[in-house]
PDB file of C-alpha atoms in Angstrom:
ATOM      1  CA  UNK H   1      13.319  14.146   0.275  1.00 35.00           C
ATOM      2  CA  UNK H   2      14.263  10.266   0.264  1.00 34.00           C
ATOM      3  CA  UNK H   3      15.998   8.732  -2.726  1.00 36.00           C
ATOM      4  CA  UNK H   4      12.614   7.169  -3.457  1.00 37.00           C
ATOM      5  CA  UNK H   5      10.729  10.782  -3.847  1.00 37.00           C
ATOM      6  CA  UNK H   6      10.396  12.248  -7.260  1.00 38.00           C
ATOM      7  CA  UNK H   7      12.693  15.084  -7.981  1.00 39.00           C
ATOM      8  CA  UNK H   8      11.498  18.616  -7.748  1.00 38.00           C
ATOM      9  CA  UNK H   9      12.664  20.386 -10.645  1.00 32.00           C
ATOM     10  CA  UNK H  10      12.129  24.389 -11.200  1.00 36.00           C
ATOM     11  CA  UNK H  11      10.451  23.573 -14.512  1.00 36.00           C
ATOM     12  CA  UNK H  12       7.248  22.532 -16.018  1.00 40.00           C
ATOM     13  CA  UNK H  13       8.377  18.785 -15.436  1.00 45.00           C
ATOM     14  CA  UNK H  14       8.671  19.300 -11.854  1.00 47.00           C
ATOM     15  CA  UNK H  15       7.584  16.267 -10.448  1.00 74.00           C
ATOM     16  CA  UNK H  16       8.226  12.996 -12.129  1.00 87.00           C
ATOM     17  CA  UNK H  17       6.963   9.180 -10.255  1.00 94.00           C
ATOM     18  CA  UNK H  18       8.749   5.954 -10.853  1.00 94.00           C
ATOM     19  CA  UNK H  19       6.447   4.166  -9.180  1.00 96.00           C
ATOM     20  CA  UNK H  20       2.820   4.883  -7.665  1.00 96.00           C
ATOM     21  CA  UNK H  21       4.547   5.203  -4.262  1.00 95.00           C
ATOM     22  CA  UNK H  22       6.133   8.146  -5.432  1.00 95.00           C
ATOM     23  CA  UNK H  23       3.771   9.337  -8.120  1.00 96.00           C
ATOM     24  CA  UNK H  24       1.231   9.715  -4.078  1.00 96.00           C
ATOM     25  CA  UNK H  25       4.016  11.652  -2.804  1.00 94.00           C
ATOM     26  CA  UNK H  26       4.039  13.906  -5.662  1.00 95.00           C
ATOM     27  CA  UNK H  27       0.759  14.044  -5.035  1.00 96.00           C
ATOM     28  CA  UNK H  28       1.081  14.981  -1.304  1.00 95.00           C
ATOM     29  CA  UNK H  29       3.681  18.001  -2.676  1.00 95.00           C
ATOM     30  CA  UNK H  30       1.059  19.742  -4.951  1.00 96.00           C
ATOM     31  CA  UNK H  31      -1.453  19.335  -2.306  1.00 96.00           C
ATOM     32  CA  UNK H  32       1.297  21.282   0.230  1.00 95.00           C
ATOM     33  CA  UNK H  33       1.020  23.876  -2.817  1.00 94.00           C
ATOM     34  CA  UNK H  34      -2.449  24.420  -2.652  1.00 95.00           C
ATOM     35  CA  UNK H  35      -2.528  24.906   1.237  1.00 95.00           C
ATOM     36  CA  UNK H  36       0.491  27.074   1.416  1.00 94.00           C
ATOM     37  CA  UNK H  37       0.297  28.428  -1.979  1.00 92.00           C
ATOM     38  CA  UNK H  38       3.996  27.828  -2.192  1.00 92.00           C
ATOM     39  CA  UNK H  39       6.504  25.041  -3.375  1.00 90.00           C
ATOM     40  CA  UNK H  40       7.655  23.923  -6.415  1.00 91.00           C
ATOM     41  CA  UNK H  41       4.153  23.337  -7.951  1.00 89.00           C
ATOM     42  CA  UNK H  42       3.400  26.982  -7.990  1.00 87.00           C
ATOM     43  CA  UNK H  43       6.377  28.406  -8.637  1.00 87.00           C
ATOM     44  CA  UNK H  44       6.330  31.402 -11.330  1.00 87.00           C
ATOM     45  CA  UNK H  45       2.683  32.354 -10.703  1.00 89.00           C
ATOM     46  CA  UNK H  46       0.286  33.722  -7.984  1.00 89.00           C
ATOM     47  CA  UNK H  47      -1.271  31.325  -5.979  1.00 89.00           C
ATOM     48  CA  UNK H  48      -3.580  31.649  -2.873  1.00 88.00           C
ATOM     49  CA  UNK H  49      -3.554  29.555  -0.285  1.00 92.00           C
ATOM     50  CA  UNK H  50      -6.562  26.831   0.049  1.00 92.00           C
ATOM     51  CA  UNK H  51      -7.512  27.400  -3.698  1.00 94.00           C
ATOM     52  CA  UNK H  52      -7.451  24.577  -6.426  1.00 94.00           C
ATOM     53  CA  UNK H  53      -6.995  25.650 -10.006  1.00 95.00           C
ATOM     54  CA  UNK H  54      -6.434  24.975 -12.955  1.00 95.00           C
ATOM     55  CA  UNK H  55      -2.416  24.647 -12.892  1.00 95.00           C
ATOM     56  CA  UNK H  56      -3.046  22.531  -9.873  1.00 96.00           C
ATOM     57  CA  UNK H  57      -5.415  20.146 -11.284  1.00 96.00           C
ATOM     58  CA  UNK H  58      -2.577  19.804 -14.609  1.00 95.00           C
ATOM     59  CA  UNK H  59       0.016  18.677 -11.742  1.00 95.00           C
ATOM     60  CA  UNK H  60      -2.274  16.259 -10.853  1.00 97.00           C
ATOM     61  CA  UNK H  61      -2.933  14.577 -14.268  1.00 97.00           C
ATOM     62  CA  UNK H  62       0.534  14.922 -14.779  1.00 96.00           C
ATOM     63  CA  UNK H  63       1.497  13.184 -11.760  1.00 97.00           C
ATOM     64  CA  UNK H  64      -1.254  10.057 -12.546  1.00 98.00           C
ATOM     65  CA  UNK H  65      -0.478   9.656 -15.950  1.00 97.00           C
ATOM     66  CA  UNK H  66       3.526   9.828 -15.973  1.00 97.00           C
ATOM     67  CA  UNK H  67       4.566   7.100 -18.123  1.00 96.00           C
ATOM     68  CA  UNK H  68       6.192   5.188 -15.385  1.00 96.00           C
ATOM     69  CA  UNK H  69       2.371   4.654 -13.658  1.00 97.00           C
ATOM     70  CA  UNK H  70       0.456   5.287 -16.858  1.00 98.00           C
ATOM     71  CA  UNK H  71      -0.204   0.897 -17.035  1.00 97.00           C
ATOM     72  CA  UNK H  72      -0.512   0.382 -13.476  1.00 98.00           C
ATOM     73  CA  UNK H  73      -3.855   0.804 -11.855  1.00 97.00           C
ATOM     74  CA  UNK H  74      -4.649   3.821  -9.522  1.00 98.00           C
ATOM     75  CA  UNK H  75      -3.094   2.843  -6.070  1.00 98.00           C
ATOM     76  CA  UNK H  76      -5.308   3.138  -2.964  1.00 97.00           C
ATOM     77  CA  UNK H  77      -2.273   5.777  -1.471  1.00 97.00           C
ATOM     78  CA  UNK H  78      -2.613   8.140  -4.850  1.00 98.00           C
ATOM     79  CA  UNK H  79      -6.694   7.477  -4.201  1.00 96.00           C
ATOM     80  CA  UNK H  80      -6.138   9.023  -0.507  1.00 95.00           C
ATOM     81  CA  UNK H  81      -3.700  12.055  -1.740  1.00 97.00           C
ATOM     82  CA  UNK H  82      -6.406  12.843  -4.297  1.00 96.00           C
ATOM     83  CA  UNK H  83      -9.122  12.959  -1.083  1.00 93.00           C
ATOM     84  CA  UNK H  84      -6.309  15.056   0.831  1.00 94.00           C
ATOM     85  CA  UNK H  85      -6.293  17.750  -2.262  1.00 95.00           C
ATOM     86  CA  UNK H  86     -10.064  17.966  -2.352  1.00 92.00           C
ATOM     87  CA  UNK H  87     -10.117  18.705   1.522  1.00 91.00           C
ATOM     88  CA  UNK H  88      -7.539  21.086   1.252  1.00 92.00           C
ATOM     89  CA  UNK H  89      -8.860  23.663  -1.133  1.00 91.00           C
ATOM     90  CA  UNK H  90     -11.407  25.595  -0.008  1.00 89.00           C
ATOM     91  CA  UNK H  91     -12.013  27.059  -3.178  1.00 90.00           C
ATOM     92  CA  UNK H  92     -12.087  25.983  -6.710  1.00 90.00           C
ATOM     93  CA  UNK H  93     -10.661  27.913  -9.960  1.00 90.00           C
ATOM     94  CA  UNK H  94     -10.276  24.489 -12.167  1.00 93.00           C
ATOM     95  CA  UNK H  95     -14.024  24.433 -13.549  1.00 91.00           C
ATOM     96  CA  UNK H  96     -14.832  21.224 -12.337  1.00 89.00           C
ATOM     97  CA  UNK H  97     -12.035  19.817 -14.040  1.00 94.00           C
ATOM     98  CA  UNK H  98     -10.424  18.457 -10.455  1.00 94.00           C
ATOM     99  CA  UNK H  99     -13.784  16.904  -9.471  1.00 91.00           C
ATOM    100  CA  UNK H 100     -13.719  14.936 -12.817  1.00 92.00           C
ATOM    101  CA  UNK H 101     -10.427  13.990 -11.908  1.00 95.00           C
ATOM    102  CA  UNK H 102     -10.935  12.489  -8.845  1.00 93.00           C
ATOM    103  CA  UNK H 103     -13.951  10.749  -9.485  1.00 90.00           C
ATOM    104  CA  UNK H 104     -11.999   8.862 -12.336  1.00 93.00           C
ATOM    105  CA  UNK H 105      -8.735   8.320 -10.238  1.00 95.00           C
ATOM    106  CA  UNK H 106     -11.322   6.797  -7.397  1.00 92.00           C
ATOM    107  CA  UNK H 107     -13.373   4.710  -9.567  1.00 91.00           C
ATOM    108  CA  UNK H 108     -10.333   3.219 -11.781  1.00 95.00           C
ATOM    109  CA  UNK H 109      -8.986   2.665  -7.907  1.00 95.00           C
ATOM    110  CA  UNK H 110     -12.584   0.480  -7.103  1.00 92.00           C
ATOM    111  CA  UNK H 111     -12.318  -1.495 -10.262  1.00 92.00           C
ATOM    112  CA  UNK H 112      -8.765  -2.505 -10.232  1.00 95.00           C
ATOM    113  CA  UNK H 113      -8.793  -3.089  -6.211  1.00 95.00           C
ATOM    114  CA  UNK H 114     -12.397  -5.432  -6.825  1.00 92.00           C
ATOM    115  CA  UNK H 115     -10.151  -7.187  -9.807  1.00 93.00           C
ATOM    116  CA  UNK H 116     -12.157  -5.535 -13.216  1.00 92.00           C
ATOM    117  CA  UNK H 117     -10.010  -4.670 -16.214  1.00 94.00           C
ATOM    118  CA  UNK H 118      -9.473  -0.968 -16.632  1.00 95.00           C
ATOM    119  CA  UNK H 119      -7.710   1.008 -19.103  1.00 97.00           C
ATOM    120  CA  UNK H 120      -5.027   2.834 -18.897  1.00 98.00           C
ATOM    121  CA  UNK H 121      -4.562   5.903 -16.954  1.00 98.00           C
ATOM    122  CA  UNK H 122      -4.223   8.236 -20.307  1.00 98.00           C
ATOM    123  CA  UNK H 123      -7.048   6.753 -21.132  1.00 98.00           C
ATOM    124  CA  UNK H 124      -9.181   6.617 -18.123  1.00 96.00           C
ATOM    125  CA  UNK H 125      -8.495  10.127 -16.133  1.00 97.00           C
ATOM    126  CA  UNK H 126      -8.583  11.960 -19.686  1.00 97.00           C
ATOM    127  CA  UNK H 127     -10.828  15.037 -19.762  1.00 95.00           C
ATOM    128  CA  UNK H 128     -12.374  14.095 -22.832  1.00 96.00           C
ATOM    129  CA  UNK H 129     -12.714  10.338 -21.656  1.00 96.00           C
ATOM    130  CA  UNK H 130     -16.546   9.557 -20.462  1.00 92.00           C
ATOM    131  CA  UNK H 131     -16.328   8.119 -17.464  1.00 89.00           C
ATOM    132  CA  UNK H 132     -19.464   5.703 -17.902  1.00 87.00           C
ATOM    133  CA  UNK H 133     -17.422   4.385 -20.809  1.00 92.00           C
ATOM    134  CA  UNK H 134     -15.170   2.277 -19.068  1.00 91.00           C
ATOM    135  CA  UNK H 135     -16.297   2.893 -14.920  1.00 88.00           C
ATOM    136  CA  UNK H 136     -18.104  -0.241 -13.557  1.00 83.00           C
ATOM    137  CA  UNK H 137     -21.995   0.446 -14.060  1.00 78.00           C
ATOM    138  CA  UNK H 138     -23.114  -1.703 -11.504  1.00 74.00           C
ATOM    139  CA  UNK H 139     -22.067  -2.832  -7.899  1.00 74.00           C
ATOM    140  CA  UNK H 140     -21.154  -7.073  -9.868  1.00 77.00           C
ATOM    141  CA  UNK H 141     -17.963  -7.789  -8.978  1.00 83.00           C
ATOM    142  CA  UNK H 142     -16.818  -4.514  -6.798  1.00 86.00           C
ATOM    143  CA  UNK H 143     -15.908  -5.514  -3.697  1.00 89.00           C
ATOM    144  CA  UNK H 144     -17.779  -4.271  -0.385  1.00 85.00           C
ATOM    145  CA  UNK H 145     -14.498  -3.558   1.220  1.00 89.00           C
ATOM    146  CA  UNK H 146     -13.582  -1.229  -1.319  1.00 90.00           C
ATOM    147  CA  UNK H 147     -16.947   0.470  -1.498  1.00 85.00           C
ATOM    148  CA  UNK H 148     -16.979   0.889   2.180  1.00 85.00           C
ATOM    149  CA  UNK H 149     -14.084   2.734   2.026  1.00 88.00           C
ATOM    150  CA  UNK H 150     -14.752   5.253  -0.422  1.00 86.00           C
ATOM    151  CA  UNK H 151     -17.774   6.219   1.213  1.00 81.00           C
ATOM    152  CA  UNK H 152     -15.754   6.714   4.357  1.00 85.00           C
ATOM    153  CA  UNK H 153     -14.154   9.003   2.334  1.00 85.00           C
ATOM    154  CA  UNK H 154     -16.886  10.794   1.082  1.00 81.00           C
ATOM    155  CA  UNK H 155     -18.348  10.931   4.665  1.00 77.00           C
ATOM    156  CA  UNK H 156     -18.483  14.716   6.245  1.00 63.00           C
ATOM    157  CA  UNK H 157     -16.039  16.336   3.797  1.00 64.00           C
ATOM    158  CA  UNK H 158     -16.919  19.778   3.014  1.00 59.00           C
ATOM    159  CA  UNK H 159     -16.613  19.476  -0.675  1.00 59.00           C
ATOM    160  CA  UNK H 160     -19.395  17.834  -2.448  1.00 63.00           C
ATOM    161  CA  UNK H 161     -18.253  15.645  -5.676  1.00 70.00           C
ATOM    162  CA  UNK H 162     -21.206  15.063  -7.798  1.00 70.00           C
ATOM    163  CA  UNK H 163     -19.462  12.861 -10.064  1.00 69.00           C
ATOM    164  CA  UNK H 164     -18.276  10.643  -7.664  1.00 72.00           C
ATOM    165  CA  UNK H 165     -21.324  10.737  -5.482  1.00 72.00           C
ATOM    166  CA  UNK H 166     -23.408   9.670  -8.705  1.00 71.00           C
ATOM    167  CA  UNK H 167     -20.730   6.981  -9.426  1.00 68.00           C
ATOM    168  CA  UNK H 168     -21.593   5.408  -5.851  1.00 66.00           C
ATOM    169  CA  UNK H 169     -24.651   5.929  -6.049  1.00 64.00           C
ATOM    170  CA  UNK H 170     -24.883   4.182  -9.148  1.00 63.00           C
ATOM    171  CA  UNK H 171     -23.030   0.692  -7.747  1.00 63.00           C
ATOM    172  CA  UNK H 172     -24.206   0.084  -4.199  1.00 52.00           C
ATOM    173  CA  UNK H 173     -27.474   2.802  -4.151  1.00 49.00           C
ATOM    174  CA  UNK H 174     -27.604   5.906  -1.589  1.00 39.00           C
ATOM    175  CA  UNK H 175     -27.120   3.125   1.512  1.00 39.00           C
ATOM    176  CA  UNK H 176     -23.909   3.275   0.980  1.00 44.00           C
ATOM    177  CA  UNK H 177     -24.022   7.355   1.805  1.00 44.00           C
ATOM    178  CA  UNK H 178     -24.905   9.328   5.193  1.00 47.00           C
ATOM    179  CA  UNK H 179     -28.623   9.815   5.242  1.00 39.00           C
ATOM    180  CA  UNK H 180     -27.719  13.630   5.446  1.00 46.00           C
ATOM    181  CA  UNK H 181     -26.196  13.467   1.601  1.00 47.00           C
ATOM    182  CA  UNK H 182     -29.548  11.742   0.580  1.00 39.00           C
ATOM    183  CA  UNK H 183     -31.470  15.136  -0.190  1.00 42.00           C
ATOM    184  CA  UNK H 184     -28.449  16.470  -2.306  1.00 47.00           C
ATOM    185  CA  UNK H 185     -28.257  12.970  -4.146  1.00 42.00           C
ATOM    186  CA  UNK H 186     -32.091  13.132  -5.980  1.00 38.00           C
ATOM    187  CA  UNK H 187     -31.267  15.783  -8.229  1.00 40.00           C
ATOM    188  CA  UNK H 188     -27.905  14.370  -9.498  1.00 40.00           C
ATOM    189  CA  UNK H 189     -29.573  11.947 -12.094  1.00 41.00           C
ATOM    190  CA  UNK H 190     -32.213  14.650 -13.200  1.00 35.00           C
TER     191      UNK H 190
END
């Protein structure tokens, strides 16, 4: 690894970010975990290949809310290694805790990137932390630009975030979605 990569450690502190450049490569290393199911993020327990769980999800928040990143907004490179996770595992053992995750990580990305305030990352990515308490509710002030590119995200991934897709949904309306997601997006507000 570069001088700028966070250092690997064999322990439960494993990977640490200075900086949200590093805190995405991090990122990129626990993702390598969960295709592999090797490396230092799953070192000391099983771990299949292409699954997501629990311990994985933990690097994550880890990772986002180090205290050297904790202030800074979600960067669009973390944003990206957070899609790159989600296409990776082909299966889930996290109970939905990954999928809240992301959709938090992505919309405190949209907010800062469109200019609103948004709290810190302890605050925002938290478990316990209701998204619709501090997420934009409506498409005023997000930027198009920014919008566009989370739905080309979202487009023809194999994983379906409901949280995320409801969060879009929410700002710009189903437009913003393939017309093949539009039957799956009815139910999520009922």
């Amino acid at each position: 690894m570069s001088a700028s990569a966070p250092k690997t450690i064999g322990s439960l502190d494993g990977l640490e970010p200075s900086s949200c450049e590093t805190a995405a490569t991090a990122l990129a290393i626990v993702r390598d975990g969960v295709i592999t199911g090797e490396g230092p993020t799953t070192a000391g327990r099983v771990h299949f290949s292409r699954v997501l769980d629990a311990e994985d999800v933990a690097w994550c928040a880890r990772i986002l809310t180090a205290a050297a990143v904790n202030d800074a907004p979600v960067s669009r490179a973390e944003a990206e290694a957070l899609f790159a996770i989600d296409q990776a595992a082909t299966e889930r053992n996290d109970e939905g805790r990954f999928e809240d995750l992301l959709a938090k990580a992505i919309a405190h990305h949209t907010a800062s990137a469109s200019g609103l305030p948004v709290p810190p990352r302890s605050v925002a990515l938290a478990a316990e932390t209701d998204i619709a308490s501090w997420a934009p509710a409506n498409a005023r002030g997000v930027r198009t630009d920014v919008l566009e590119w989370v739905a080309k995200q979202m487009r023809g991934k194999r994983q379906s975030n409901r949280v995320l897709k409801a969060m879009v949904a929410t700002l710009v309306g189903v437009s913003v979605l393939p017309l093949a997601q539009l039957p799956s997006m009815i139910d999520i507000g009922m």
